[in-house]
GROMACS .gro file of C-alpha atoms in nm:
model
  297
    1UNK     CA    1   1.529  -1.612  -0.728
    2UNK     CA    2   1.863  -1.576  -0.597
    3UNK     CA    3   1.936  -1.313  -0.734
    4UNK     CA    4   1.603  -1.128  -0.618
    5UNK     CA    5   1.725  -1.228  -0.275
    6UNK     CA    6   2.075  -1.071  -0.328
    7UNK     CA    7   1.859  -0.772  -0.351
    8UNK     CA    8   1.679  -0.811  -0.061
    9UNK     CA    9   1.964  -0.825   0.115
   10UNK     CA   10   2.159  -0.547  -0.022
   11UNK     CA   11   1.873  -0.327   0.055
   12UNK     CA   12   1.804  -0.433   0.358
   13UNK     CA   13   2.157  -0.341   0.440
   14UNK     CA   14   2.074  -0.001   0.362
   15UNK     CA   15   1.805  -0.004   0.691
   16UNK     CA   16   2.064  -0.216   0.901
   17UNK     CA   17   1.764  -0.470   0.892
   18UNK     CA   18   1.883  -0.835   0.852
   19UNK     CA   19   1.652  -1.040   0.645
   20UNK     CA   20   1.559  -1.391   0.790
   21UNK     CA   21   1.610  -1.653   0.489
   22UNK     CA   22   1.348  -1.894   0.618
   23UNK     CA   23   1.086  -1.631   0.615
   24UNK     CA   24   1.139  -1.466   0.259
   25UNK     CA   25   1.296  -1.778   0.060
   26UNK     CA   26   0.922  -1.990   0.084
   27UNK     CA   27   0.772  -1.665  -0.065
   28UNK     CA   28   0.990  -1.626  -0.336
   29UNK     CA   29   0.973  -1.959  -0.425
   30UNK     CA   30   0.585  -1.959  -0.393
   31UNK     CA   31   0.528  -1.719  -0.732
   32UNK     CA   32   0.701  -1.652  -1.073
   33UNK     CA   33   0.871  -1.352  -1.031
   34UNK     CA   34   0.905  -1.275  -1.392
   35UNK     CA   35   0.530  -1.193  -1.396
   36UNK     CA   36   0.478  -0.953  -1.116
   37UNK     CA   37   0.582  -0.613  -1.016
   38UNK     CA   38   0.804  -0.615  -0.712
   39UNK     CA   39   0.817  -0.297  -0.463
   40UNK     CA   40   1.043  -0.195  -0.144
   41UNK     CA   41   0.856   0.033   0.084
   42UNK     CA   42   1.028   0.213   0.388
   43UNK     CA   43   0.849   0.398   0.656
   44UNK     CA   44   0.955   0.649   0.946
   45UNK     CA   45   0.726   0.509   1.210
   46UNK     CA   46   1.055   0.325   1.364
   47UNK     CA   47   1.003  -0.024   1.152
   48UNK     CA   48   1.303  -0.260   1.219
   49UNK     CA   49   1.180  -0.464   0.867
   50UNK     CA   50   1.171  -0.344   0.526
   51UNK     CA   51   0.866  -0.473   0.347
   52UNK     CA   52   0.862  -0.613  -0.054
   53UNK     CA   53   0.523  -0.609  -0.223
   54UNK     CA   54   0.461  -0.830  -0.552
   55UNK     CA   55   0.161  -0.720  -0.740
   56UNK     CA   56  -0.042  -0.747  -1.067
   57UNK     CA   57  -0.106  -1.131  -0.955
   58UNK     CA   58  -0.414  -1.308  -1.109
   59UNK     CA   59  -0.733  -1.171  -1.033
   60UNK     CA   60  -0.901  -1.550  -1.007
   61UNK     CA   61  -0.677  -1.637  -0.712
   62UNK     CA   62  -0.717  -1.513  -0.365
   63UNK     CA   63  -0.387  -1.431  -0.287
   64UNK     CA   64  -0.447  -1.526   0.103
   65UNK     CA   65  -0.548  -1.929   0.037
   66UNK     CA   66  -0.284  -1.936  -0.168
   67UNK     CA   67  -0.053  -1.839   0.084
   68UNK     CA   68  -0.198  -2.030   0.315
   69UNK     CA   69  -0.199  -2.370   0.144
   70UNK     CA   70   0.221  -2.277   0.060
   71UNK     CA   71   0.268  -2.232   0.432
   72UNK     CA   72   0.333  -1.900   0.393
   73UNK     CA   73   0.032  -1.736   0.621
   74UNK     CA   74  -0.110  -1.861   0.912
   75UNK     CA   75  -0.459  -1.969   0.847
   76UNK     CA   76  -0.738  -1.769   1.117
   77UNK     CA   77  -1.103  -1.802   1.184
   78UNK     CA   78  -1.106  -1.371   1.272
   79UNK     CA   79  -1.290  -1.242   0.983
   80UNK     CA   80  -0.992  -1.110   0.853
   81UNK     CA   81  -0.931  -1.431   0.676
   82UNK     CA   82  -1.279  -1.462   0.493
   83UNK     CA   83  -1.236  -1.077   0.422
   84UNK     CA   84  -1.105  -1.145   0.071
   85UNK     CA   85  -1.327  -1.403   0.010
   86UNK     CA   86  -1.644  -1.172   0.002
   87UNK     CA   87  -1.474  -0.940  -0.181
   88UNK     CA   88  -1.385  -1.127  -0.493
   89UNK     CA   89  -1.760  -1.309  -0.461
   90UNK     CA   90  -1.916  -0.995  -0.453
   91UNK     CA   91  -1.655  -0.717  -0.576
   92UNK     CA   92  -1.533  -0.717  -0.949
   93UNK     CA   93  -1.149  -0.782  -0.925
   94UNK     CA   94  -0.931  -0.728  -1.183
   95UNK     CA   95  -0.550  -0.762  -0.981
   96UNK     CA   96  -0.402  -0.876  -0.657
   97UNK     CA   97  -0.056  -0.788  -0.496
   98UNK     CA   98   0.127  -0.947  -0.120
   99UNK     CA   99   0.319  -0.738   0.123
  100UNK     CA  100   0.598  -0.964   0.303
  101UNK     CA  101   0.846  -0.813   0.582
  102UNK     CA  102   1.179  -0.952   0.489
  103UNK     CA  103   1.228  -0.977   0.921
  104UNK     CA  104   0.819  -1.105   0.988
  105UNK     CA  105   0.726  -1.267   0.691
  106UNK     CA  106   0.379  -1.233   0.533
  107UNK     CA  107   0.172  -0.934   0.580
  108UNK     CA  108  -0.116  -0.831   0.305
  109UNK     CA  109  -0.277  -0.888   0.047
  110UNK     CA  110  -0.415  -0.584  -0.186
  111UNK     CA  111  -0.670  -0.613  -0.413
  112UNK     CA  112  -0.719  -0.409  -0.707
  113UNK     CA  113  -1.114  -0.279  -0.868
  114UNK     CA  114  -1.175  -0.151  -1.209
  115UNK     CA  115  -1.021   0.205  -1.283
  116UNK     CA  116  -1.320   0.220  -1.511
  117UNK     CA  117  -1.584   0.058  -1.220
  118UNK     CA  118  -1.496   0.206  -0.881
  119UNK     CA  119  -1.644   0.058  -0.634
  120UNK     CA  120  -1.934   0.200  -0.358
  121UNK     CA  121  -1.880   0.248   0.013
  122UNK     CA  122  -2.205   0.125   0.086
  123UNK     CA  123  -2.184  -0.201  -0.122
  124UNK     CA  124  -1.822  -0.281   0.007
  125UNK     CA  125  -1.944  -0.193   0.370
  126UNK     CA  126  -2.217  -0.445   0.337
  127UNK     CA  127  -1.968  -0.756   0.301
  128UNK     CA  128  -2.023  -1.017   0.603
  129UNK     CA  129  -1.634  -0.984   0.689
  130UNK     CA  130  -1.595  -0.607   0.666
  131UNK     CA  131  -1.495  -0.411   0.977
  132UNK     CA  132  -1.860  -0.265   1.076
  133UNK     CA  133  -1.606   0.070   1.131
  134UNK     CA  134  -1.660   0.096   0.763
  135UNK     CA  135  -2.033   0.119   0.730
  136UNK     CA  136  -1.984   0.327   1.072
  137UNK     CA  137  -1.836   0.608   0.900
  138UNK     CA  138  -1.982   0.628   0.563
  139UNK     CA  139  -2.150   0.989   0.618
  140UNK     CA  140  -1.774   1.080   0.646
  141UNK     CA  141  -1.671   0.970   0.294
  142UNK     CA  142  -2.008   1.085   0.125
  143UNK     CA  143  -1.907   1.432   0.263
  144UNK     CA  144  -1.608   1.460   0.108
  145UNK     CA  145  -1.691   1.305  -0.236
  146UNK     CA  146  -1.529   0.982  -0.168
  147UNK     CA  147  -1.842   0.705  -0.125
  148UNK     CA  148  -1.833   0.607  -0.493
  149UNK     CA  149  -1.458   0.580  -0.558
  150UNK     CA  150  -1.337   0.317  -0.409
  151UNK     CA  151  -0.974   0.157  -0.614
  152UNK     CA  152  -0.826  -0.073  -0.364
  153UNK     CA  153  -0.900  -0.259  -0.086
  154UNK     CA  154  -0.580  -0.424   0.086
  155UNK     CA  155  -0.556  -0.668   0.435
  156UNK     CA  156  -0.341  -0.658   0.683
  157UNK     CA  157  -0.342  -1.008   0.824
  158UNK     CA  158  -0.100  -0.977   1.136
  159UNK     CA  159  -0.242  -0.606   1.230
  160UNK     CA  160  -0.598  -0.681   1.166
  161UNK     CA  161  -0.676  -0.393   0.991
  162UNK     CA  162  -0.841  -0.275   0.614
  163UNK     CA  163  -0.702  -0.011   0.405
  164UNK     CA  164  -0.955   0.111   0.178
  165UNK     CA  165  -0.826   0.333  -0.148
  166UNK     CA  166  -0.954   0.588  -0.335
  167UNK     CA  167  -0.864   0.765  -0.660
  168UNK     CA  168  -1.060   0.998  -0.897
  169UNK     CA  169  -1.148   1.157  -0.598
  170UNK     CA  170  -1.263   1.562  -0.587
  171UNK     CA  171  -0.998   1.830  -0.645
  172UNK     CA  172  -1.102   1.979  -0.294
  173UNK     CA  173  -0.975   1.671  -0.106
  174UNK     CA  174  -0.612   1.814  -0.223
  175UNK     CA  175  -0.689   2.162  -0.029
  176UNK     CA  176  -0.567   2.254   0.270
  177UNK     CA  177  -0.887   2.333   0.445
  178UNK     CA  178  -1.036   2.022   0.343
  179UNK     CA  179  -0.736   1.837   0.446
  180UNK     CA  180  -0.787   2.055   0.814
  181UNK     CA  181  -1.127   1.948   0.804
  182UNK     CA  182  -1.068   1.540   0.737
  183UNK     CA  183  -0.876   1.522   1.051
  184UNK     CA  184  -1.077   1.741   1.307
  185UNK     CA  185  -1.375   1.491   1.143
  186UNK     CA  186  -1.189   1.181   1.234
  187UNK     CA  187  -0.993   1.340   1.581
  188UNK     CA  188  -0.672   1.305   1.476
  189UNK     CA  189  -0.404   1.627   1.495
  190UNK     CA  190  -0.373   1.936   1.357
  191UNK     CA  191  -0.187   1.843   0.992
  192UNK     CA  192   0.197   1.994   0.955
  193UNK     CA  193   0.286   2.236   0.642
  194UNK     CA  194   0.446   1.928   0.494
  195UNK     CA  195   0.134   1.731   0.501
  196UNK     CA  196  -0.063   1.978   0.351
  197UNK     CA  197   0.231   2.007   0.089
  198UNK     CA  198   0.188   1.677  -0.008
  199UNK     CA  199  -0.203   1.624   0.017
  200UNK     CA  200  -0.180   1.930  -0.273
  201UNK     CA  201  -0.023   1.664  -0.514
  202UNK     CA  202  -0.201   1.332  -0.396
  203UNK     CA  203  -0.284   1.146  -0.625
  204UNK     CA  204  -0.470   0.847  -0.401
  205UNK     CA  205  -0.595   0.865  -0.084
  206UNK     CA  206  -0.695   0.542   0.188
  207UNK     CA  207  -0.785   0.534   0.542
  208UNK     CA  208  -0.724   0.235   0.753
  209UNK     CA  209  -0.991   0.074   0.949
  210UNK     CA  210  -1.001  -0.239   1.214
  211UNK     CA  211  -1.269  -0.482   1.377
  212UNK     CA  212  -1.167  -0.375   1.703
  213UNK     CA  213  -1.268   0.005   1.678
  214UNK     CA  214  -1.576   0.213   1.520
  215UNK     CA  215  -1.340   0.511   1.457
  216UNK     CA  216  -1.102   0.574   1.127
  217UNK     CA  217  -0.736   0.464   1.261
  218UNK     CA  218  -0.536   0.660   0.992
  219UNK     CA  219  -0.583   0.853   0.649
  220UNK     CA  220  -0.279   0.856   0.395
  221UNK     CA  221  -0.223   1.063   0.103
  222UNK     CA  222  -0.057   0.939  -0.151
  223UNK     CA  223   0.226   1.116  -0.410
  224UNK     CA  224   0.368   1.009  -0.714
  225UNK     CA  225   0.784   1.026  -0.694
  226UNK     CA  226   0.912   1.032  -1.079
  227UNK     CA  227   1.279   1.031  -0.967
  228UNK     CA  228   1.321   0.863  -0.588
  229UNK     CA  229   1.687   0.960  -0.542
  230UNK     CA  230   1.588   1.352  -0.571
  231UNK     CA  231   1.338   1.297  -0.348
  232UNK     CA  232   1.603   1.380  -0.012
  233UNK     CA  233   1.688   1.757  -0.194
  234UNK     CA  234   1.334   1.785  -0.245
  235UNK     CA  235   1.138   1.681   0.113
  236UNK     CA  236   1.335   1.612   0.450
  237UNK     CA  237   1.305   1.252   0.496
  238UNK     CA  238   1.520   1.156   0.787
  239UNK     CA  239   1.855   0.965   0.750
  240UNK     CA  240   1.733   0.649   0.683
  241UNK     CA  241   1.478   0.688   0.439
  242UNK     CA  242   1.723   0.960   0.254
  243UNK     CA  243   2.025   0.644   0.281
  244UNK     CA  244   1.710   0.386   0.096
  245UNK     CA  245   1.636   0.661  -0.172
  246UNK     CA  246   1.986   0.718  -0.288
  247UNK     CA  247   2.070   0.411  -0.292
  248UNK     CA  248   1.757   0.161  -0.366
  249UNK     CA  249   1.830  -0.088  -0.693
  250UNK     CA  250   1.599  -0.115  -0.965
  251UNK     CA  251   1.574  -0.277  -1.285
  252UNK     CA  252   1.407  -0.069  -1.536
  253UNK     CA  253   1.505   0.248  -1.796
  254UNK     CA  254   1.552   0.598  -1.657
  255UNK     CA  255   1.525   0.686  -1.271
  256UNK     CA  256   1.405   0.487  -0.995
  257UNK     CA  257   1.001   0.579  -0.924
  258UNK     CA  258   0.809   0.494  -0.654
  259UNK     CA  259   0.535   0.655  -0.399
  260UNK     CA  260   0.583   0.893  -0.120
  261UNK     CA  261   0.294   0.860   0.120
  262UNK     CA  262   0.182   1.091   0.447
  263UNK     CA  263  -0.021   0.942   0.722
  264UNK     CA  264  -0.193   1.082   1.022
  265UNK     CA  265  -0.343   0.858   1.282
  266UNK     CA  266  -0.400   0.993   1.667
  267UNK     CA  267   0.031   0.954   1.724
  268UNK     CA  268   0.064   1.269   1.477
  269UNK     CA  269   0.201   1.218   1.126
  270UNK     CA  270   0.467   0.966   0.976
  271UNK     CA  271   0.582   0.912   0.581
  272UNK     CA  272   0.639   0.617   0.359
  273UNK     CA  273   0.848   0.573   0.060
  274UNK     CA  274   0.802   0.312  -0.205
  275UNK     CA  275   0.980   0.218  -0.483
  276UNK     CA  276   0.965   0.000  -0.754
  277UNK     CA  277   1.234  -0.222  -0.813
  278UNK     CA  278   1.108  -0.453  -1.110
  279UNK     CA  279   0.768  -0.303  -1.341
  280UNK     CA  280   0.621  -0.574  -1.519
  281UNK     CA  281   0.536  -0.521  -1.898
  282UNK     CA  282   0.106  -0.420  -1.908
  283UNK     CA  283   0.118  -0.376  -1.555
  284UNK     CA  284  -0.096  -0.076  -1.421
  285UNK     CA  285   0.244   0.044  -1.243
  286UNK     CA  286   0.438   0.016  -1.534
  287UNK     CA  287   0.167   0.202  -1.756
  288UNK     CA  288   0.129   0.439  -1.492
  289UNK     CA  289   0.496   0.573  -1.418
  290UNK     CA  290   0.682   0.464  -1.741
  291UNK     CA  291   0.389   0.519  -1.980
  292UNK     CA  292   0.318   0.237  -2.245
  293UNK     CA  293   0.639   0.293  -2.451
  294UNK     CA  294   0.875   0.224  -2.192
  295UNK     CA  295   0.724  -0.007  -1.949
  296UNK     CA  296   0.913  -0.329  -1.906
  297UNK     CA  297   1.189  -0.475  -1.656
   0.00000   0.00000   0.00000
């Protein structure tokens, strides 16, 4: 554990963001790190906290009551906080993962479906807690293939909001005129050369609902990065995200990997990086971007 910390802390230091001890020591002493996959993830939307996700926790425990009863979360009666209970009563589960800000403390939870049973819009729309946004808007996913592909489902506690993820989705979703036509469909701008760039190699894609809104807040494509510290000669990234990919630590064979992600919500466009500091062995991650030979930490 201390030595995770030391981590924290050194890459912190690459964002200039000072980690508060009393916030991220009670969650690192709260699970057995040797178990889980642990993540950094940057983003260019001018954070002043770096977050850390742990994933490929046990699918039988909701990852929110369990932070709850550690003193880790604050407990709420919004229906954010029942959220993940109707999912796991009525949603086959098969993994969970927690997104902490090493500056605010607890953030998410994510939940992750069957690769092999992707989930429905219409049957994940129908849980009592879900934002009614998502029912809202389900002739928008139908039209563009994505009502019956449904990955990952993840909570943001302190923002009040639902990302909802989809993989296995249609080639066309990748194109730049469907990419065009996904944002004049949910209002938001005009998509930059970049975006489209990216959206051509996505290989997930989640939009980001809330209680307080019928509209889609954001849509983020998501790309695969086999080697993070070529990322900066590859894609302009801005100075502090090119300082965290050069220099992130990590714990596994061969070079660091991680996710590069594009969002548009009605501000214009922003980018986050994620990498993967510690894969653990059978993990989805680890099977994923070392491949079964190599996972391991």
């Amino acid at each position: 554990m201390e030595s995770l910390y030391a981590t924290i802390e050194e890459t912190s230091g690459l964002l200039n963001v000072s980690p508060s001890r009393d916030k991220v020591w009670p969650i690192l002493s709260a699970y057995d790190l040797e178990k889980v996959v642990v993540a950094f993830r940057v983003t260019t939307r001018g954070s002043q906290d770096l977050d850390c996700r742990f994933t490929a926790l046990p699918a039988d425990v909701n990852p929110y009551r369990y932070a709850v009863s550690k003193g880790i979360a604050e407990e709420t009666d919004h229906p954010v906080g029942t959220l993940l209970d109707d999912v796991q009563a009525n949603i086959p589960v098969t993994a969970h993962g927690v997104d902490f800000g090493v500056v605010g403390g607890f953030k998410k939870t994510w939940t992750f479906l069957p690769a092999d049973d992707l989930q429905k819009l219409s049957k994940v729309a129908a849980l009592p807690s879900m934002p009614p946004s998502l029912g809202g808007n389900l002739d928008f996913y139908a039209r563009y293939g994505l009502d019956d592909k449904n990955s990952m489902i993840g909570i943001d506690y302190p923002s009040r909001t639902v990302n909802v993820y989809f993989l296995q989705f249609p080639d066309a979703c990748r194109e730049p005129e469907t990419v065009r036509a996904m944002l004049r469909d949910l209002g938001l701008p005009e998509p930059s050369e970049h975006m489209l760039a990216l959206a051509r190699q996505a290989v997930g894609i989640y939009t980001t609902l809330t209680w307080d809104s019928p509209k889609i807040q954001r849509i983020t494509f998501a790309t695969m990065v086999p080697d993070a510290r070529a990322l900066p000669e590859r894609i302009a990234v801005g100075p502090s995200v090119e300082k965290f990919a050069k220099n992130v630590p990590y714990t596994y064979p061969g070079p660091v990997q991680g996710l590069y992600n594009v969002a548009s919500y009605s501000g214009g466009e922003y980018f986050k990086l994620q990498t993967y500091y510690q894969l653990s062995e059978g993990s989805l991650e680890a099977r994923v971007l070392l491949g079964p030979a190599e996972s391991g930490h």
